[in-house]
Short mmCIF file of C-alpha atoms and ligand atoms in Angstrom, two decimals:
data_model
loop_
_atom_site.label_atom_id
_atom_site.label_comp_id
_atom_site.label_asym_id
_atom_site.label_seq_id
_atom_site.Cartn_x
_atom_site.Cartn_y
_atom_site.Cartn_z
CA UNK A 1 -17.73 -7.14 -22.23
CA UNK A 2 -14.84 -4.73 -21.88
CA UNK A 3 -13.64 -6.76 -19.06
CA UNK A 4 -13.46 -9.82 -20.93
CA UNK A 5 -11.38 -8.04 -23.80
CA UNK A 6 -8.90 -6.75 -21.13
CA UNK A 7 -8.48 -10.15 -19.84
CA UNK A 8 -8.14 -11.80 -23.15
CA UNK A 9 -4.37 -10.38 -23.11
CA UNK A 10 -2.20 -13.69 -22.89
CA UNK A 11 0.39 -13.95 -20.25
CA UNK A 12 3.88 -13.64 -21.99
CA UNK A 13 6.10 -15.85 -20.11
CA UNK A 14 9.02 -13.69 -18.05
CA UNK A 15 11.40 -14.26 -20.74
CA UNK A 16 9.03 -13.07 -23.52
CA UNK A 17 8.44 -9.80 -21.50
CA UNK A 18 12.27 -9.09 -20.55
CA UNK A 19 13.04 -9.59 -24.12
CA UNK A 20 10.30 -7.26 -25.66
CA UNK A 21 11.38 -4.59 -22.85
CA UNK A 22 14.87 -4.70 -23.88
CA UNK A 23 14.05 -4.48 -27.55
CA UNK A 24 12.32 -1.17 -26.68
CA UNK A 25 14.88 0.22 -24.81
CA UNK A 26 17.39 -0.59 -27.65
CA UNK A 27 15.16 0.62 -30.15
CA UNK A 28 15.01 4.15 -28.16
CA UNK A 29 18.67 4.15 -27.26
CA UNK A 30 19.48 3.75 -30.96
CA UNK A 31 16.97 6.46 -32.25
CA UNK A 32 18.84 8.66 -29.65
CA UNK A 33 22.35 8.03 -31.16
CA UNK A 34 21.40 8.27 -34.62
CA UNK A 35 20.00 11.60 -33.83
CA UNK A 36 23.41 12.75 -32.38
CA UNK A 37 25.10 11.05 -35.43
CA UNK A 38 22.99 12.96 -38.03
CA UNK A 39 24.00 16.33 -36.75
CA UNK A 40 27.06 17.83 -38.50
CA UNK A 41 30.34 17.41 -36.49
CA UNK A 42 30.90 20.54 -34.27
CA UNK A 43 33.42 23.09 -35.29
CA UNK A 44 35.05 26.03 -33.23
CA UNK A 45 34.21 28.52 -36.21
CA UNK A 46 30.52 27.90 -35.34
CA UNK A 47 28.56 30.66 -33.32
CA UNK A 48 26.96 30.05 -29.81
CA UNK A 49 23.61 31.36 -31.66
CA UNK A 50 23.95 29.16 -34.35
CA UNK A 51 24.69 25.96 -32.62
CA UNK A 52 21.97 27.04 -29.97
CA UNK A 53 19.61 27.30 -32.71
CA UNK A 54 20.39 24.07 -34.40
CA UNK A 55 19.81 22.47 -31.02
CA UNK A 56 16.82 23.90 -30.12
CA UNK A 57 15.34 22.90 -33.58
CA UNK A 58 16.31 19.23 -32.95
CA UNK A 59 14.51 19.50 -29.53
CA UNK A 60 17.83 18.87 -27.62
CA UNK A 61 18.25 22.52 -25.91
CA UNK A 62 15.77 22.13 -23.51
CA UNK A 63 15.38 25.45 -21.40
CA UNK A 64 12.84 24.52 -18.72
CA UNK A 65 12.67 22.10 -15.96
CA UNK A 66 11.11 18.57 -16.22
CA UNK A 67 8.21 17.96 -13.54
CA UNK A 68 6.38 14.76 -14.04
CA UNK A 69 5.95 14.83 -17.87
CA UNK A 70 5.63 18.51 -18.43
CA UNK A 71 8.40 20.88 -19.11
CA UNK A 72 7.79 23.62 -16.60
CA UNK A 73 8.99 27.28 -15.69
CA UNK A 74 9.84 28.27 -12.09
CA UNK A 75 6.63 28.97 -9.75
CA UNK A 76 7.80 32.68 -9.70
CA UNK A 77 8.85 32.78 -13.14
CA UNK A 78 12.54 33.56 -12.17
CA UNK A 79 15.25 32.60 -14.61
CA UNK A 80 19.22 32.42 -14.88
CA UNK A 81 21.35 32.58 -17.72
CA UNK A 82 24.01 29.75 -18.68
CA UNK A 83 27.13 30.93 -20.34
CA UNK A 84 29.29 29.60 -22.91
CA UNK A 85 32.82 29.67 -21.10
CA UNK A 86 34.63 30.09 -24.18
CA UNK A 87 33.01 33.37 -25.41
CA UNK A 88 31.17 34.65 -22.54
CA UNK A 89 27.90 34.43 -24.65
CA UNK A 90 24.79 33.68 -22.94
CA UNK A 91 23.59 30.35 -24.79
CA UNK A 92 19.95 30.27 -22.99
CA UNK A 93 18.11 31.07 -19.81
CA UNK A 94 16.79 28.33 -17.68
CA UNK A 95 14.22 28.39 -14.89
CA UNK A 96 15.55 29.52 -11.49
CA UNK A 97 13.71 27.06 -9.36
CA UNK A 98 13.50 26.35 -5.48
CA UNK A 99 12.49 24.26 -2.93
CA UNK A 100 8.75 24.49 -3.93
CA UNK A 101 9.44 23.65 -7.50
CA UNK A 102 11.65 20.63 -6.02
CA UNK A 103 8.72 19.56 -3.83
CA UNK A 104 6.40 19.64 -7.08
CA UNK A 105 8.68 17.10 -8.76
CA UNK A 106 8.90 14.98 -5.78
CA UNK A 107 5.19 15.30 -4.58
CA UNK A 108 3.09 14.74 -7.77
CA UNK A 109 1.60 11.31 -6.73
CA UNK A 110 1.37 12.28 -3.36
CA UNK A 111 -0.54 15.32 -4.31
CA UNK A 112 -3.04 13.11 -6.32
CA UNK A 113 -3.54 10.98 -3.03
CA UNK A 114 -4.13 13.84 -0.81
CA UNK A 115 -6.65 15.32 -3.64
CA UNK A 116 -8.73 12.05 -3.83
CA UNK A 117 -8.27 10.44 -0.65
CA UNK A 118 -7.83 13.38 1.78
CA UNK A 119 -4.73 12.14 3.92
CA UNK A 120 -2.27 14.70 4.83
CA UNK A 121 0.35 15.38 2.14
CA UNK A 122 3.14 14.15 4.41
CA UNK A 123 1.36 10.82 4.83
CA UNK A 124 0.57 10.56 1.15
CA UNK A 125 4.17 11.04 0.14
CA UNK A 126 4.86 8.44 2.74
CA UNK A 127 2.68 6.12 1.02
CA UNK A 128 3.99 6.73 -2.47
CA UNK A 129 7.64 5.76 -0.82
CA UNK A 130 5.60 2.84 0.81
CA UNK A 131 4.12 1.88 -2.83
CA UNK A 132 7.25 2.29 -4.51
CA UNK A 133 8.82 0.01 -2.10
CA UNK A 134 6.84 -3.17 -3.35
CA UNK A 135 7.92 -2.34 -6.98
CA UNK A 136 11.57 -2.15 -6.11
CA UNK A 137 11.47 -5.17 -3.84
CA UNK A 138 9.52 -7.68 -6.20
CA UNK A 139 11.70 -6.26 -9.09
CA UNK A 140 14.67 -7.77 -7.13
CA UNK A 141 12.79 -11.01 -5.92
CA UNK A 142 11.98 -11.82 -9.59
CA UNK A 143 15.70 -13.30 -9.72
CA UNK A 144 14.89 -15.76 -7.00
CA UNK A 145 11.91 -17.70 -8.33
CA UNK A 146 13.59 -20.71 -7.48
CA UNK A 147 12.42 -24.35 -8.50
CA UNK A 148 13.79 -27.39 -6.80
CA UNK A 149 15.22 -31.09 -7.46
CA UNK A 150 13.61 -33.62 -5.28
CA UNK A 151 15.67 -37.00 -4.47
CA UNK A 152 13.41 -39.75 -6.08
CA UNK A 153 12.35 -43.17 -4.41
CA UNK A 154 12.59 -44.96 -7.49
CA UNK A 155 16.44 -44.89 -9.51
CA UNK A 156 14.84 -44.83 -12.79
CA UNK A 157 13.51 -41.42 -12.22
CA UNK A 158 14.40 -37.83 -11.56
CA UNK A 159 12.09 -35.20 -10.23
CA UNK A 160 12.08 -31.41 -10.58
CA UNK A 161 9.73 -28.69 -9.49
CA UNK A 162 9.25 -25.47 -11.81
CA UNK A 163 7.69 -22.31 -10.97
CA UNK A 164 5.55 -20.95 -13.42
CA UNK A 165 3.14 -17.74 -13.57
CA UNK A 166 -0.41 -18.19 -12.36
CA UNK A 167 -1.91 -16.36 -15.47
CA UNK A 168 -4.01 -13.09 -15.57
CA UNK A 169 -4.97 -12.02 -12.04
CA UNK A 170 -7.58 -9.54 -11.14
CA UNK A 171 -6.75 -6.95 -8.08
CA UNK A 172 -9.39 -5.23 -6.62
CA UNK A 173 -8.19 -2.49 -4.20
CA UNK A 174 -9.78 -0.05 -1.68
CA UNK A 175 -9.68 3.87 -1.30
CA UNK A 176 -7.43 3.94 1.87
CA UNK A 177 -4.34 3.29 0.27
CA UNK A 178 -4.95 4.36 -3.29
CA UNK A 179 -1.39 3.34 -4.66
CA UNK A 180 0.28 1.01 -2.15
CA UNK A 181 -2.50 -1.82 -2.32
CA UNK A 182 -2.21 -1.67 -6.01
CA UNK A 183 1.63 -1.96 -6.10
CA UNK A 184 1.64 -4.55 -3.09
CA UNK A 185 -0.46 -6.90 -5.49
CA UNK A 186 1.01 -5.82 -8.96
CA UNK A 187 4.56 -5.71 -8.11
CA UNK A 188 4.91 -9.48 -7.27
CA UNK A 189 2.34 -10.19 -10.25
CA UNK A 190 4.77 -8.65 -12.79
CA UNK A 191 7.97 -10.14 -11.00
CA UNK A 192 6.38 -13.61 -11.59
CA UNK A 193 5.49 -12.82 -15.12
CA UNK A 194 1.44 -12.42 -14.71
CA UNK A 195 -0.57 -9.78 -16.53
CA UNK A 196 -3.18 -7.96 -14.41
CA UNK A 197 -6.57 -6.33 -14.60
CA UNK A 198 -6.76 -3.48 -11.58
CA UNK A 199 -10.07 -2.54 -10.39
CA UNK A 200 -9.39 0.62 -7.97
CA UNK A 201 -11.70 2.06 -5.61
CA UNK A 202 -14.22 4.20 -7.61
CA UNK A 203 -13.62 6.73 -4.77
CA UNK A 204 -9.76 7.06 -5.54
CA UNK A 205 -9.39 6.08 -9.24
CA UNK A 206 -6.59 8.51 -10.26
CA UNK A 207 -4.02 7.36 -8.28
CA UNK A 208 -4.39 3.85 -9.96
CA UNK A 209 -4.66 5.50 -13.32
CA UNK A 210 -1.28 7.86 -12.71
CA UNK A 211 0.40 4.59 -11.58
CA UNK A 212 -0.37 2.69 -14.76
CA UNK A 213 0.70 5.49 -16.78
CA UNK A 214 3.89 5.76 -15.01
CA UNK A 215 4.44 1.86 -15.92
CA UNK A 216 3.87 2.59 -19.33
CA UNK A 217 6.11 5.31 -19.27
CA UNK A 218 8.87 2.84 -17.77
CA UNK A 219 8.31 0.58 -20.64
CA UNK A 220 5.89 -1.99 -19.46
CA UNK A 221 4.41 -3.59 -22.45
CA UNK A 222 1.33 -2.33 -23.45
CA UNK A 223 -1.71 -5.03 -22.39
CA UNK A 224 0.16 -6.26 -19.39
CA UNK A 225 -1.58 -3.82 -17.12
CA UNK A 226 -5.42 -3.04 -17.47
CA UNK A 227 -7.79 -0.76 -15.32
CA UNK A 228 -11.18 -0.91 -15.01
CA UNK A 229 -13.74 0.84 -12.88
CA UNK A 230 -17.44 1.59 -12.54
CA UNK A 231 -19.93 -1.00 -11.43
CA UNK A 232 -18.11 -2.90 -9.07
CA UNK A 233 -20.52 -5.80 -8.57
CA UNK A 234 -20.72 -6.34 -12.26
CA UNK A 235 -17.01 -5.97 -12.99
CA UNK A 236 -16.42 -8.50 -9.98
CA UNK A 237 -18.95 -10.79 -11.66
CA UNK A 238 -17.33 -10.66 -14.90
CA UNK A 239 -13.65 -11.15 -13.38
CA UNK A 240 -15.01 -14.08 -11.14
CA UNK A 241 -16.67 -15.79 -14.33
CA UNK A 242 -13.83 -15.57 -16.57
CA UNK A 243 -11.87 -18.87 -16.93
CA UNK A 244 -8.74 -16.96 -17.77
CA UNK A 245 -8.41 -15.00 -14.64
CA UNK A 246 -6.80 -17.39 -12.64
CA UNK A 247 -6.28 -15.52 -9.42
CA UNK A 248 -8.38 -12.86 -7.35
CA UNK A 249 -6.37 -10.78 -4.79
CA UNK A 250 -8.44 -8.37 -2.79
CA UNK A 251 -8.20 -5.75 -0.04
CA UNK A 252 -11.34 -4.46 1.24
CA UNK A 253 -14.44 -5.23 3.55
CA UNK A 254 -15.02 -8.88 4.99
CA UNK A 255 -18.59 -8.78 3.42
CA UNK A 256 -17.05 -8.12 -0.21
CA UNK A 257 -14.45 -10.55 0.41
CA UNK A 258 -16.58 -13.52 1.16
CA UNK A 259 -18.54 -12.77 -1.96
CA UNK A 260 -15.67 -12.90 -4.04
CA UNK A 261 -14.45 -15.91 -2.42
CA UNK A 262 -17.71 -17.80 -3.13
CA UNK A 263 -17.87 -16.23 -6.88
CA UNK A 264 -14.06 -17.71 -7.20
CA UNK A 265 -15.43 -21.05 -6.36
CA UNK A 266 -17.32 -21.29 -9.86
CA UNK A 267 -13.89 -21.30 -11.85
CA UNK A 268 -11.59 -22.39 -8.89
CA UNK A 269 -9.50 -19.38 -8.72
CA UNK A 270 -6.57 -18.94 -6.33
CA UNK A 271 -7.87 -16.17 -4.15
CA UNK A 272 -5.91 -14.17 -1.48
CA UNK A 273 -7.86 -11.77 0.52
CA UNK A 274 -6.81 -8.96 2.93
CA UNK A 275 -9.87 -7.84 4.91
CA UNK A 276 -11.16 -6.27 7.87
CA UNK A 277 -9.50 -6.11 11.47
CA UNK A 278 -10.36 -5.48 14.95
CA UNK A 279 -6.83 -4.62 16.17
CA UNK A 280 -6.14 -4.96 20.00
CA UNK A 281 -3.49 -2.70 21.39
CA UNK A 282 -2.85 -3.83 25.06
CA UNK A 283 -0.88 -1.64 27.45
CA UNK A 284 0.46 -3.92 30.12
CA UNK A 285 1.43 -2.04 33.59
CA UNK A 286 4.81 -2.69 33.27
CA UNK A 287 5.00 -0.75 29.81
CA UNK A 288 7.08 2.05 29.11
CA UNK A 289 4.38 4.95 29.22
CA UNK A 290 6.11 6.95 26.28
CA UNK A 291 6.75 4.19 24.21
CA UNK A 292 2.95 3.19 24.67
CA UNK A 293 1.38 6.57 24.05
CA UNK A 294 3.59 7.26 21.03
CA UNK A 295 2.86 3.61 19.40
CA UNK A 296 -0.78 3.68 20.32
CA UNK A 297 -0.84 7.18 18.65
CA UNK A 298 0.84 6.09 15.51
CA UNK A 299 -1.42 2.98 15.25
CA UNK A 300 -4.69 4.47 16.03
CA UNK A 301 -4.74 7.74 14.10
CA UNK A 302 -2.75 7.11 11.05
CA UNK A 303 -4.97 8.01 8.00
CA UNK A 304 -7.46 9.33 10.56
CA UNK A 305 -8.02 5.86 11.73
CA UNK A 306 -8.91 4.32 8.35
CA UNK A 307 -6.70 1.56 7.96
CA UNK A 308 -7.44 -2.17 8.88
CA UNK A 309 -4.46 -2.28 11.01
CA UNK A 310 -5.47 0.79 13.20
CA UNK A 311 -5.72 -0.19 16.73
CA UNK A 312 -9.71 -0.56 17.38
CA UNK A 313 -9.48 -1.62 20.76
CA UNK A 314 -7.34 -0.16 23.57
CA UNK A 315 -7.05 -2.59 26.53
CA UNK A 316 -5.08 -1.01 29.36
CA UNK A 317 -4.05 -2.75 32.59
CA UNK A 318 -5.66 -1.61 35.92
CA UNK A 319 -2.43 -0.24 37.19
CA UNK A 320 -1.35 2.20 34.21
CA UNK A 321 -4.96 3.02 33.15
CA UNK A 322 -5.30 6.27 34.53
CA UNK A 323 -1.88 7.56 33.91
CA UNK A 324 -1.99 6.05 30.19
CA UNK A 325 -5.72 7.85 29.69
CA UNK A 326 -4.25 11.16 30.79
CA UNK A 327 -1.24 10.91 28.66
CA UNK A 328 -2.80 9.79 25.45
CA UNK A 329 -5.42 12.22 25.94
CA UNK A 330 -2.89 15.06 26.05
CA UNK A 331 -0.98 13.71 22.88
CA UNK A 332 -4.45 13.35 20.99
CA UNK A 333 -5.20 16.72 21.73
CA UNK A 334 -2.41 18.00 19.92
CA UNK A 335 -3.21 16.46 16.64
CA UNK A 336 -4.46 19.11 13.98
CA UNK A 337 -7.21 18.48 11.99
CA UNK A 338 -7.69 19.82 8.39
CA UNK A 339 -7.19 19.80 4.60
CA UNK A 340 -4.47 17.54 3.54
CA UNK A 341 -2.62 20.15 1.89
CA UNK A 342 -2.77 22.49 4.90
CA UNK A 343 0.63 22.92 6.83
CA UNK A 344 0.84 21.05 10.05
CA UNK A 345 -2.42 18.86 9.61
CA UNK A 346 -1.90 15.41 10.73
CA UNK A 347 -5.75 14.34 10.62
CA UNK A 348 -7.69 14.81 7.10
CA UNK A 349 -11.30 14.12 6.67
CA UNK A 350 -13.07 10.75 6.63
CA UNK A 351 -13.71 9.62 3.13
CA UNK A 352 -17.51 10.26 2.98
CA UNK A 353 -20.87 10.60 4.71
CA UNK A 354 -21.30 7.26 5.38
CA UNK A 355 -18.01 7.11 7.11
CA UNK A 356 -18.64 9.78 9.57
CA UNK A 357 -22.20 8.59 9.93
CA UNK A 358 -20.72 5.14 11.26
CA UNK A 359 -18.32 6.81 13.43
CA UNK A 360 -21.29 8.97 14.87
CA UNK A 361 -23.40 5.78 15.50
CA UNK A 362 -20.54 4.04 17.33
CA UNK A 363 -19.85 6.92 19.72
CA UNK A 364 -23.62 7.50 20.40
CA UNK A 365 -23.91 3.74 21.14
CA UNK A 366 -21.10 3.74 23.53
CA UNK A 367 -21.80 6.59 25.20
CA UNK A 368 -25.55 5.33 25.56
CA UNK A 369 -23.97 2.45 27.32
CA UNK A 370 -21.80 4.07 29.82
CA UNK A 371 -18.75 5.34 27.92
CA UNK A 372 -16.75 8.43 29.07
CA UNK A 373 -15.92 10.82 26.48
CA UNK A 374 -12.18 12.00 27.66
CA UNK A 375 -11.81 13.98 24.42
CA UNK A 376 -13.71 15.07 21.26
CA UNK A 377 -16.65 12.67 20.53
CA UNK A 378 -18.37 14.84 17.75
CA UNK A 379 -18.05 16.15 14.09
CA UNK A 380 -15.52 18.71 13.78
CA UNK A 381 -16.34 22.47 13.48
CA UNK A 382 -14.47 22.43 9.76
CA UNK A 383 -17.71 20.65 8.81
CA UNK A 384 -18.37 18.18 5.97
CA UNK A 385 -16.68 15.03 6.99
CA UNK A 386 -14.02 16.08 9.61
CA UNK A 387 -14.31 14.41 12.98
CA UNK A 388 -12.53 15.38 16.41
CA UNK A 389 -9.93 12.98 17.41
CA UNK A 390 -11.80 11.16 20.14
CA UNK A 391 -10.68 9.19 23.36
CA UNK A 392 -13.53 7.28 25.01
CA UNK A 393 -13.07 5.59 28.56
CA UNK A 394 -14.83 2.92 30.41
CA UNK A 395 -15.63 0.72 27.42
CA UNK A 396 -17.35 -2.67 27.89
CA UNK A 397 -17.46 -5.48 25.50
CA UNK A 398 -21.34 -4.85 24.80
CA UNK A 399 -20.62 -1.99 22.93
CA UNK A 400 -20.31 -1.76 19.00
CA UNK A 401 -17.07 0.02 19.32
CA UNK A 402 -15.32 -2.74 20.76
CA UNK A 403 -16.75 -5.42 18.59
CA UNK A 404 -16.40 -3.99 15.25
CA UNK A 405 -13.99 -1.86 13.11
CA UNK A 406 -14.83 1.96 13.61
CA UNK A 407 -12.52 3.05 10.77
CA UNK A 408 -12.19 6.59 12.20
CA UNK A 409 -10.40 8.63 14.57
CA UNK A 410 -11.80 7.06 17.76
CA UNK A 411 -9.64 5.54 20.72
CA UNK A 412 -11.61 3.53 22.93
CA UNK A 413 -10.04 2.59 26.14
CA UNK A 414 -10.96 -0.72 28.02
CA UNK A 415 -9.65 -1.67 31.60
CA UNK A 416 -8.43 -5.03 32.28
CA UNK A 417 -6.81 -6.74 35.32
CA UNK A 418 -4.77 -9.97 34.35
CA UNK A 419 -2.61 -10.84 31.21
CA UNK A 420 -5.10 -14.04 30.74
CA UNK A 421 -8.23 -11.40 30.54
CA UNK A 422 -6.21 -9.26 28.12
CA UNK A 423 -5.57 -12.25 25.83
CA UNK A 424 -9.17 -13.42 26.15
CA UNK A 425 -10.63 -10.32 25.25
CA UNK A 426 -8.36 -9.88 22.51
CA UNK A 427 -8.87 -13.09 20.78
CA UNK A 428 -12.62 -12.93 21.30
CA UNK A 429 -13.39 -11.89 17.80
CA UNK A 430 -14.09 -13.13 14.14
CA UNK A 431 -11.10 -10.82 13.25
CA UNK A 432 -7.42 -11.34 13.25
CA UNK A 433 -5.05 -9.15 11.14
CA UNK A 434 -3.04 -6.78 13.66
CA UNK A 435 -2.47 -6.68 17.35
CA UNK A 436 -0.14 -4.41 19.39
CA UNK A 437 1.24 -5.11 22.87
CA UNK A 438 3.16 -2.59 25.24
CA UNK A 439 5.53 -4.15 27.56
CA UNK A 440 8.91 -4.10 28.96
CA UNK A 441 9.02 -7.79 30.17
CA UNK A 442 10.67 -9.97 27.52
CA UNK A 443 9.10 -13.03 28.87
CA UNK A 444 5.65 -11.70 28.77
CA UNK A 445 6.19 -10.16 25.10
CA UNK A 446 6.58 -13.84 23.82
CA UNK A 447 3.80 -15.41 25.90
CA UNK A 448 1.37 -12.83 25.00
CA UNK A 449 2.65 -12.69 21.53
CA UNK A 450 2.36 -16.60 20.78
CA UNK A 451 -1.09 -16.60 22.50
CA UNK A 452 -2.60 -13.85 20.19
CA UNK A 453 -4.65 -15.15 17.23
CA UNK A 454 -3.15 -12.44 14.96
CA UNK A 455 -1.31 -12.40 11.52
CA UNK A 456 0.73 -9.34 12.68
CA UNK A 457 2.20 -8.43 16.14
CA UNK A 458 3.75 -5.13 17.01
CA UNK A 459 5.61 -5.38 20.21
CA UNK A 460 6.44 -1.78 21.83
CA UNK A 461 5.79 -0.73 17.84
CA UNK A 462 2.64 0.76 16.66
CA UNK A 463 3.19 1.10 12.50
CA UNK A 464 4.70 -2.31 11.29
CA UNK A 465 4.00 -2.37 7.76
CA UNK A 466 7.05 -3.22 5.61
CA UNK A 467 7.45 -4.55 2.04
CA UNK A 468 9.82 -6.91 3.60
CA UNK A 469 7.56 -8.81 5.98
CA UNK A 470 4.53 -11.03 5.31
CA UNK A 471 1.28 -8.93 5.69
CA UNK A 472 -2.10 -10.75 6.13
CA UNK A 473 -4.47 -12.11 8.56
CA UNK A 474 -5.86 -15.06 10.14
CA UNK A 475 -9.46 -16.23 10.95
CA UNK A 476 -11.98 -13.79 8.93
CA UNK A 477 -9.41 -11.16 8.35
CA UNK A 478 -8.41 -13.18 5.40
CA UNK A 479 -6.40 -15.50 3.52
CA UNK A 480 -2.86 -15.41 2.05
CA UNK A 481 0.19 -13.09 2.64
CA UNK A 482 1.50 -9.97 0.88
CA UNK A 483 4.87 -8.29 0.54
CA UNK A 484 7.94 -10.17 1.39
CA UNK A 485 9.01 -13.42 -0.27
CA UNK A 486 6.08 -15.04 0.92
CA UNK A 487 3.94 -12.80 -1.23
CA UNK A 488 5.68 -14.16 -4.53
CA UNK A 489 4.08 -17.70 -3.99
CA UNK A 490 0.40 -16.16 -4.36
CA UNK A 491 1.08 -15.49 -8.16
CA UNK A 492 2.89 -18.85 -9.00
CA UNK A 493 1.81 -22.25 -9.79
CA UNK A 494 4.15 -25.28 -9.03
CA UNK A 495 4.86 -28.11 -11.54
CA UNK A 496 5.85 -31.05 -10.66
CA UNK A 497 8.09 -32.84 -13.41
CA UNK A 498 9.12 -36.54 -13.22
CA UNK A 499 11.81 -37.74 -15.72
CA UNK A 500 11.22 -41.59 -16.16
CA UNK A 501 13.32 -44.20 -18.08
CA UNK A 502 16.61 -42.78 -16.53
CA UNK A 503 18.38 -46.25 -16.45
CA UNK A 504 17.82 -46.97 -20.17
CA UNK A 505 21.28 -47.97 -21.79
P1 ADP B 1 -14.72 -0.29 2.03
O1 ADP B 1 -16.15 -0.49 2.43
O2 ADP B 1 -13.53 -0.29 2.33
O3 ADP B 1 -15.05 0.57 0.35
P2 ADP B 1 -15.42 -2.58 -0.16
O4 ADP B 1 -15.21 -3.90 -0.04
O5 ADP B 1 -16.68 -2.02 -0.25
O6 ADP B 1 -14.69 -1.68 0.98
O7 ADP B 1 -14.58 -2.01 -1.37
C1 ADP B 1 -13.08 -2.46 -1.90
C2 ADP B 1 -13.12 -2.63 -3.21
O8 ADP B 1 -13.99 -3.58 -3.48
C3 ADP B 1 -13.46 -1.42 -4.01
O9 ADP B 1 -12.56 -1.23 -5.19
C4 ADP B 1 -14.87 -1.77 -4.34
O10 ADP B 1 -15.43 -1.12 -5.56
C5 ADP B 1 -14.99 -3.31 -4.57
N1 ADP B 1 -16.42 -3.90 -4.78
C6 ADP B 1 -17.20 -3.49 -3.76
N2 ADP B 1 -18.43 -4.62 -3.92
C7 ADP B 1 -17.72 -5.17 -4.99
C8 ADP B 1 -18.19 -6.65 -5.87
N3 ADP B 1 -19.62 -6.81 -5.52
N4 ADP B 1 -17.47 -7.30 -6.78
C9 ADP B 1 -16.19 -6.87 -6.89
N5 ADP B 1 -15.51 -5.60 -6.11
C10 ADP B 1 -16.39 -5.16 -5.19
#
């Protein structure tokens, strides 16, 4: 019922949204200016004390720092005086803040992500920047929603194409990127003039709520963004059934994505899906070893292996296998496991018990079928859901770890002999999101890139997501693209207009 109310918000055309935002800004500015005008004209005969008192009562002499929405003292309580240069009198003391206070101001959303999702603070702050990049990119892109004029085949008519907002959209998002997966959907939706109902993961709702609070503070009109959370299947069903919801955009598991796609059929909604991957990372004999180790490490261990673009199968050619296995294990050994707020930790906990039990079962299955544990291979001594960064060797295609996403800090190494064999293993999956190759041979990099059945390919690079490039998978990894100019089309309808009777005199 609540969902129905939330999606009952009508879709304001872009122009209306812009003008109501503008009206709001104008109203606030006017209030600010009139407050100043209302004050008596300043006179040199007024004392520092009386001016300060009047400004204080008007709320305009602020003596604290502003962090988030709160007026804040320095962490250590230190203050510094500010003087009137004319008289030498102290006007007031303000907090003497340092680097820690500054970090507080920058890190708030990052801290929230670390708090509810577990990833190390540095990585969480990286996600804040990545998340913000979608808002910035699509705010700019809103200016380029071009239509088209098509030459007609009959001379008494003219043909135009208009792009219009699709309407109310529903965005269902996962826990592994609690901010960026929302902004990647909501950024283009707002730019196109759509309203949105956001359904964040129940495991990480706080970041979503903070993000919409910031949107309200920034002047997004009430009703444009809505957030619901709780009984995911019930919410999903209500969104699917509602005829006013014209698009569903989802990031999450393949199983839920298929359900949503089937559900969307009932009201013929536009659907875009970012689903699971099974990313191959292919290291050829001619790879630069350092580049391959660094790239594979970045791809595999980001967010403790909990991203759908993390390398899931590391295919290593015979001639470089031993050298790569040794160098890679050495690099993985240095990774520090710990609470996301602890200094130096680059590997946080897994999201919950189900996640660590899955990782454990995949490793047990591999070992029972002949895999070698080169590093780790068990729960971390920190307990709870911490798992040791793990490298497994001698992986074969009958092991679960080579067929399904492990979504944890486990790097399985498979040996191959020829380029054809590597391509065949890489494509032998229903998934098709990200793939990585490491080679110094230009011809090979083109050949293999073109042969890989994947939506994204990193060549000598392990971390490739960016707001300016299209993100999305082929086969059962999804439908549609997010980010970049291509991400806009998902939120637009095209209208063909035929102007007839043009030759009437
Ligand atoms: P994961 O296994 O990564 O948590 P899910 O696909 O289960 O992936 O979850 C991704 C998002 O989909 C979450 O917001 C979750 O609450 C939501 N979700 C799960 N089941 C359904 C459903 N039946 N209908 C709509 N949303 C769902």
